[in-house]
mmCIF file of C-alpha atoms in Angstrom:
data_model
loop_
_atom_site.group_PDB
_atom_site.id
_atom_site.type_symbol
_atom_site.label_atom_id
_atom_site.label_comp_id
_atom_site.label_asym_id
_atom_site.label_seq_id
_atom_site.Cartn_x
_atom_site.Cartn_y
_atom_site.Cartn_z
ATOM 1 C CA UNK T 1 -8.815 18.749 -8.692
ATOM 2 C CA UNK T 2 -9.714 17.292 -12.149
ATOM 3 C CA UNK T 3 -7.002 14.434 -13.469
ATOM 4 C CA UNK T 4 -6.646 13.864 -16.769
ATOM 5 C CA UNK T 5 -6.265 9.983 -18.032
ATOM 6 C CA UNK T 6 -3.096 9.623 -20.031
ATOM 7 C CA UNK T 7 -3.698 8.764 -23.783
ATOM 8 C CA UNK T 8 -4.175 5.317 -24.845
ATOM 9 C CA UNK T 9 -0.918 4.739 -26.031
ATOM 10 C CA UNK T 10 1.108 6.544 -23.709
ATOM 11 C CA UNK T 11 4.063 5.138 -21.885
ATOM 12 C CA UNK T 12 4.810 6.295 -18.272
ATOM 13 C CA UNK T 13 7.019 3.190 -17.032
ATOM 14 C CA UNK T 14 7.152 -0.264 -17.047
ATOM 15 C CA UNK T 15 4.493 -3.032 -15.920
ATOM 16 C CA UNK T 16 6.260 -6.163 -14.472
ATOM 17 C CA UNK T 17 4.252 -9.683 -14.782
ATOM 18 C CA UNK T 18 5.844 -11.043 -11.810
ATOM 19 C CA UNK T 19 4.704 -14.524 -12.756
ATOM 20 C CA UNK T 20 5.844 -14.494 -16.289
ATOM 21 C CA UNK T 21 9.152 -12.767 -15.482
ATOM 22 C CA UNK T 22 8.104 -9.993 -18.119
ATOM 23 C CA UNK T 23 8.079 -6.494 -18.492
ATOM 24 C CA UNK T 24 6.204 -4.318 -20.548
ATOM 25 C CA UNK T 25 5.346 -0.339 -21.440
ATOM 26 C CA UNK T 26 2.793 1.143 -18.530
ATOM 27 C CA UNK T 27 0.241 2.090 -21.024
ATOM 28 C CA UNK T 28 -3.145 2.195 -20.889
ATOM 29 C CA UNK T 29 -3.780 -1.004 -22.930
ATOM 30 C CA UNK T 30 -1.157 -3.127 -21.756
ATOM 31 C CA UNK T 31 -2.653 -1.969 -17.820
ATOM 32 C CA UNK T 32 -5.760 -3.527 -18.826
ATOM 33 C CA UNK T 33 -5.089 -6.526 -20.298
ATOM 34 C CA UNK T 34 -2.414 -7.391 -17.185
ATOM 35 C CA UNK T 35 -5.136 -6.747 -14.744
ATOM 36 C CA UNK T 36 -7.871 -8.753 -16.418
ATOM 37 C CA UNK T 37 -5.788 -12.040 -17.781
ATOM 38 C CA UNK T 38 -2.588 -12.331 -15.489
ATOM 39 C CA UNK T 39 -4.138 -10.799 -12.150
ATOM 40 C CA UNK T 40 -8.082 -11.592 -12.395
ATOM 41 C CA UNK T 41 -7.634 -14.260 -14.596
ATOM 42 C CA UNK T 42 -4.868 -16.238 -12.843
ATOM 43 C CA UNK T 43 -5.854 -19.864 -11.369
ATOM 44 C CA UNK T 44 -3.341 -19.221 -7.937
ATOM 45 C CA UNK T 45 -6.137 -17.487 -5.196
ATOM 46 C CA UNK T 46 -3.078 -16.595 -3.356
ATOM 47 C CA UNK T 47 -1.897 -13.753 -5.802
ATOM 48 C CA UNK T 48 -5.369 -13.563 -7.887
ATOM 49 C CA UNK T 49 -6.096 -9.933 -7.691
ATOM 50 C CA UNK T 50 -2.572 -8.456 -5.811
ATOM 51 C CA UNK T 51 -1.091 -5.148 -7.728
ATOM 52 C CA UNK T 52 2.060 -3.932 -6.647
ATOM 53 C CA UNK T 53 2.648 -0.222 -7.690
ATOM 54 C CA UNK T 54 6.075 1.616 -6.560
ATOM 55 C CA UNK T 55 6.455 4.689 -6.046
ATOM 56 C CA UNK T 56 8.931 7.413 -5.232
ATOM 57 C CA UNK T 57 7.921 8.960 -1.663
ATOM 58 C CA UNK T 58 8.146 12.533 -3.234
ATOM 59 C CA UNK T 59 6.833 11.958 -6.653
ATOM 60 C CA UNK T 60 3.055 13.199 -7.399
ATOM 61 C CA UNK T 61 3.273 11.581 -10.266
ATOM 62 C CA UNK T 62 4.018 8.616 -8.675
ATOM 63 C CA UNK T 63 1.112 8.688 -6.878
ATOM 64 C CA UNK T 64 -1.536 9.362 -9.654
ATOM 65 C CA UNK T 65 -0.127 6.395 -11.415
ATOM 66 C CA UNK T 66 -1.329 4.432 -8.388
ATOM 67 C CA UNK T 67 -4.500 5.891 -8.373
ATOM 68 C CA UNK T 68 -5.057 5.294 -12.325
ATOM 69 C CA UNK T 69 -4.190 1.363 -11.384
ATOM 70 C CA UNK T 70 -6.642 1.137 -8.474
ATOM 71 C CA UNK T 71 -9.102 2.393 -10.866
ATOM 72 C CA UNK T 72 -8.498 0.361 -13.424
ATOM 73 C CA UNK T 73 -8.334 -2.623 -11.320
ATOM 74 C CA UNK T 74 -12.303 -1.355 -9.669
ATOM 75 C CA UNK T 75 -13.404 -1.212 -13.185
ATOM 76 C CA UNK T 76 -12.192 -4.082 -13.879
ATOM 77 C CA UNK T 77 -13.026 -6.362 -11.344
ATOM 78 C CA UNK T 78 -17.021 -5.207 -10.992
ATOM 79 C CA UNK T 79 -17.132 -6.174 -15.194
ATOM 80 C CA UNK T 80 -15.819 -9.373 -14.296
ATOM 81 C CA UNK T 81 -17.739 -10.018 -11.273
ATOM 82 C CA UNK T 82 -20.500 -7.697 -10.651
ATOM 83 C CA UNK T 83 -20.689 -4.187 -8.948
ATOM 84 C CA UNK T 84 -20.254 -5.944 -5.218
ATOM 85 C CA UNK T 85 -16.747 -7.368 -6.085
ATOM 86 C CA UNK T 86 -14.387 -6.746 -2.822
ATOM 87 C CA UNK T 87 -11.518 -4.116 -3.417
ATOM 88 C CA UNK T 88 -8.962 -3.191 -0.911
ATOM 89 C CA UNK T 89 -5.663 -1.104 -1.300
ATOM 90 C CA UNK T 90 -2.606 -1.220 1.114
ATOM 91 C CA UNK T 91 -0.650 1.616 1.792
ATOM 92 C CA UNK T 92 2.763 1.456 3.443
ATOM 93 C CA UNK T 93 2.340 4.798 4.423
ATOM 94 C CA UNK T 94 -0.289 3.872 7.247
ATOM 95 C CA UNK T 95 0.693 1.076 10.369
ATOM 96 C CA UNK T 96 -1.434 -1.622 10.954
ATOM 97 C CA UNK T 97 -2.462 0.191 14.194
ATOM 98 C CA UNK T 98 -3.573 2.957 12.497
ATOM 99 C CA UNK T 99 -6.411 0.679 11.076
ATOM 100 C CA UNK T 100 -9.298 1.965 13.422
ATOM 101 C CA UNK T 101 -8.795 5.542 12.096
ATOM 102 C CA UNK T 102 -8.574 4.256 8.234
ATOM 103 C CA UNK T 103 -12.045 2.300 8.585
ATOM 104 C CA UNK T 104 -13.573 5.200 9.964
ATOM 105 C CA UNK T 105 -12.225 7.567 7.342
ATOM 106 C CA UNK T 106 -13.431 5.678 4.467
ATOM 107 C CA UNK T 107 -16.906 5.148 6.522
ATOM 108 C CA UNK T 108 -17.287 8.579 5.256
ATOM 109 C CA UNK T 109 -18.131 10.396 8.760
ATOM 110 C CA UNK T 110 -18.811 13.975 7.772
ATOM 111 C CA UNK T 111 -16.553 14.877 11.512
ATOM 112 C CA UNK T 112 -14.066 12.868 10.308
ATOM 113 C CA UNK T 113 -11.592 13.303 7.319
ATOM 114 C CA UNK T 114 -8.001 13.694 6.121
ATOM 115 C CA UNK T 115 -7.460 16.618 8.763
ATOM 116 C CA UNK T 116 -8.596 14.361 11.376
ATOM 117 C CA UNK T 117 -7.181 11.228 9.929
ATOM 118 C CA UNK T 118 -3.036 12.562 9.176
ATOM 119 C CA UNK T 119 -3.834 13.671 13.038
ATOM 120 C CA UNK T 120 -4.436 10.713 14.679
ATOM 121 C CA UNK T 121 -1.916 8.698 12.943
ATOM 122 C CA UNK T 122 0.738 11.425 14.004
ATOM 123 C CA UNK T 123 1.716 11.851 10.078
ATOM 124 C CA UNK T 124 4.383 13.837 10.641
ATOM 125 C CA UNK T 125 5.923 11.450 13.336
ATOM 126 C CA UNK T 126 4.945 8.320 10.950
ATOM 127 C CA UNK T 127 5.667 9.102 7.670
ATOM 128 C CA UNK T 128 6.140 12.812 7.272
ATOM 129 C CA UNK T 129 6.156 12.649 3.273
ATOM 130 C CA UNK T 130 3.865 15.377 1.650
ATOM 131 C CA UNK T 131 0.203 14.346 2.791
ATOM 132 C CA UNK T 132 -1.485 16.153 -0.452
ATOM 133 C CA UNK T 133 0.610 13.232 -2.550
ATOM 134 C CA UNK T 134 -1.545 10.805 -0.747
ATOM 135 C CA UNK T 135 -4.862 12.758 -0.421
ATOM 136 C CA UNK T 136 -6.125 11.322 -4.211
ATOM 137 C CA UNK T 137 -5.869 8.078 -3.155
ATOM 138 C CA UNK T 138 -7.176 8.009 0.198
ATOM 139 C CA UNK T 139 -10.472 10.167 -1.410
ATOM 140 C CA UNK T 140 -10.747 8.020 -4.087
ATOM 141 C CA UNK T 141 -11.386 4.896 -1.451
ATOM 142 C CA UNK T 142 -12.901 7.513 0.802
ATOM 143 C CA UNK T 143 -15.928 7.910 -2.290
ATOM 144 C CA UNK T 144 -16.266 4.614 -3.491
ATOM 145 C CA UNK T 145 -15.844 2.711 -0.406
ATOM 146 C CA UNK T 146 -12.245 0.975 -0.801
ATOM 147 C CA UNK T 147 -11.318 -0.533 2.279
ATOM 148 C CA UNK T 148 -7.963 1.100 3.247
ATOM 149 C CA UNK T 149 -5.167 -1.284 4.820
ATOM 150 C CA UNK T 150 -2.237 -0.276 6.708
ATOM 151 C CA UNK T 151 0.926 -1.977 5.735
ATOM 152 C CA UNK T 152 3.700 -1.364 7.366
ATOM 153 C CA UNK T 153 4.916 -1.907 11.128
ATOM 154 C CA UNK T 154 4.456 -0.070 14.357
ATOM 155 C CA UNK T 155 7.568 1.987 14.988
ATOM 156 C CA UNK T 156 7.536 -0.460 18.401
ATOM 157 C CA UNK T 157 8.034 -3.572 16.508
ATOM 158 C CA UNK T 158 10.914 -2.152 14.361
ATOM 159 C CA UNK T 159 12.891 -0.996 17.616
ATOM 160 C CA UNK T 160 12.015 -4.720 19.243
ATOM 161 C CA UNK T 161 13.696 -6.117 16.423
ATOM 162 C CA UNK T 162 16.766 -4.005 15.984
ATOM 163 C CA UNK T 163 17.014 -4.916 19.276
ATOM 164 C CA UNK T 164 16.397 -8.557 20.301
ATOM 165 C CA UNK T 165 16.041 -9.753 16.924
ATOM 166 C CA UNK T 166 12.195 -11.425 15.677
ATOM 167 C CA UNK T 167 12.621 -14.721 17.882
ATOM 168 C CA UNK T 168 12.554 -12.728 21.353
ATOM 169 C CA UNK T 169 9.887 -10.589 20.918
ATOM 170 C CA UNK T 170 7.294 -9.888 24.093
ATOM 171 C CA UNK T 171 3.517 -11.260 23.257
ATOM 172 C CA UNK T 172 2.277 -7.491 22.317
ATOM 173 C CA UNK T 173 5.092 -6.829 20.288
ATOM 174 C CA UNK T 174 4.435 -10.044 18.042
ATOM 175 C CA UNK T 175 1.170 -9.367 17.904
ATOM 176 C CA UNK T 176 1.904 -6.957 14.547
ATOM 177 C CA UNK T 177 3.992 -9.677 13.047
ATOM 178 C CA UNK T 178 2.548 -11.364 9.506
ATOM 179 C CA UNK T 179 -0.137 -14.049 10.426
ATOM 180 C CA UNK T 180 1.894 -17.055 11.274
ATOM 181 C CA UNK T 181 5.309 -15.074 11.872
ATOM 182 C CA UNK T 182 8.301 -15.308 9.972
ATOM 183 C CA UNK T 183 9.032 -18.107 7.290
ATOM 184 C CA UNK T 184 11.582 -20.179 8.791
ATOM 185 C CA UNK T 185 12.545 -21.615 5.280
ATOM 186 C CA UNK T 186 13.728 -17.742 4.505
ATOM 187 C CA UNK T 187 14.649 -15.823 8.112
ATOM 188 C CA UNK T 188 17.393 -13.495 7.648
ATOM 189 C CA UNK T 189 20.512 -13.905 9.778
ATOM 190 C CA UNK T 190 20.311 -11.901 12.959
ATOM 191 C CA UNK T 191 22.640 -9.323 11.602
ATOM 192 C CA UNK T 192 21.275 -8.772 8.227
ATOM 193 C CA UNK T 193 17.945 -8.685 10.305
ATOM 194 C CA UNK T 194 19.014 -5.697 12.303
ATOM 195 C CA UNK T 195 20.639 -4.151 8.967
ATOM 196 C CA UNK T 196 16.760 -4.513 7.418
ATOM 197 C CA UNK T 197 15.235 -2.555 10.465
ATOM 198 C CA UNK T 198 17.700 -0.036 10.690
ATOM 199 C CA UNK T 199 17.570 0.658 7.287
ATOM 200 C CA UNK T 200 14.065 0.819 7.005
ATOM 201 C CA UNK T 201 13.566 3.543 9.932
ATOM 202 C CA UNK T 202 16.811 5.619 8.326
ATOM 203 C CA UNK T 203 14.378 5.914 5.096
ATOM 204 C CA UNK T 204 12.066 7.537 7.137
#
């Protein structure tokens, strides 16, 4: 299907600049000049080049405004550093085990594609949102070779929790926490812990 690029001026949200605490119109323009100055051009390598783009589960619209970003952000990044620059795009959609079958989508295997791929990560079980919302995206990274990252935890590590809490978790359980674990400095109470989890697999 053929997407047409909103207008230069036109206004479909808001853009925040998490490091300026400011908000502005989602246009076009102001798109361009956040990803080049504030997120290619900041000094910090631990946020240089991270986009964070909401969405509404059930919103195509949603969606396509994702897709306009990564694209933005490609075009971007291979003027400012060449057409090799490094590109990936995180879905929360996806587990991190379901990262064997994402590589070998995007590998492009002509035996292998979003039938195959929504089938092996058990969409329906996983996610279960409308799979043509995310079909754009994943083709998009599919064509130009976007390295596809699952996000979110296995449905295991979310029941460990609710149940023992993040401290007493079994070694292959912990294995899918964040590199280095939890941040001491900002752990959540064991209840509001719970309350996260639970919450999390109700939105489901």
């Amino acid at each position: 299907h053929a997407h047409v690029a909103p207008a230069p001026d036109a206004t479909v949200g808001l853009l925040y600049d998490t490091r300026r605490g400011q908000s502005m119109p989602a246009s076009p323009s102001f798109l361009s000049a956040l990803l080049d100055k504030a997120v290619l051009g900041t000094a910090n390598l631990n946020t240089r080049g991270v986009v964070c783009v909401a969405e509404r589960h059930d919103c195509f619209d949603h969606h396509l405004a994702q897709l306009y970003t990564i694209k933005s952000l490609r075009k971007t990044l291979r003027r400012r550093e060449g057409p090799d620059a490094g590109l990936a795009v995180g879905l929360e959609a996806f587990q991190r085990p379901h990262q064997a079958y994402l590589d070998r989508y995007v590998a492009g295997a002509p035996d292998y594609g979003l039938r195959e791929l929504f089938r092996d990560v058990r969409w329906s079980d996983t996610w279960g949102y409308d799979p043509l919302h995310y079909a754009p995206i994943l083709e998009d990274a599919r064509l130009h070779g976007t390295r596809l990252v699952g996000l979110s935890p296995p449905d295991e590590l979310l029941d460990a929790v609710t149940r023992v809490g993040s401290e007493n978790l079994d070694r292959g359980t912990s294995a899918f926490l964040p590199t280095g674990g939890t941040d001491a400095g900002r752990r959540l109470d064991a209840e509001r812990e719970q309350r996260l989890f639970a919450n999390r697999r109700d939105s489901q």
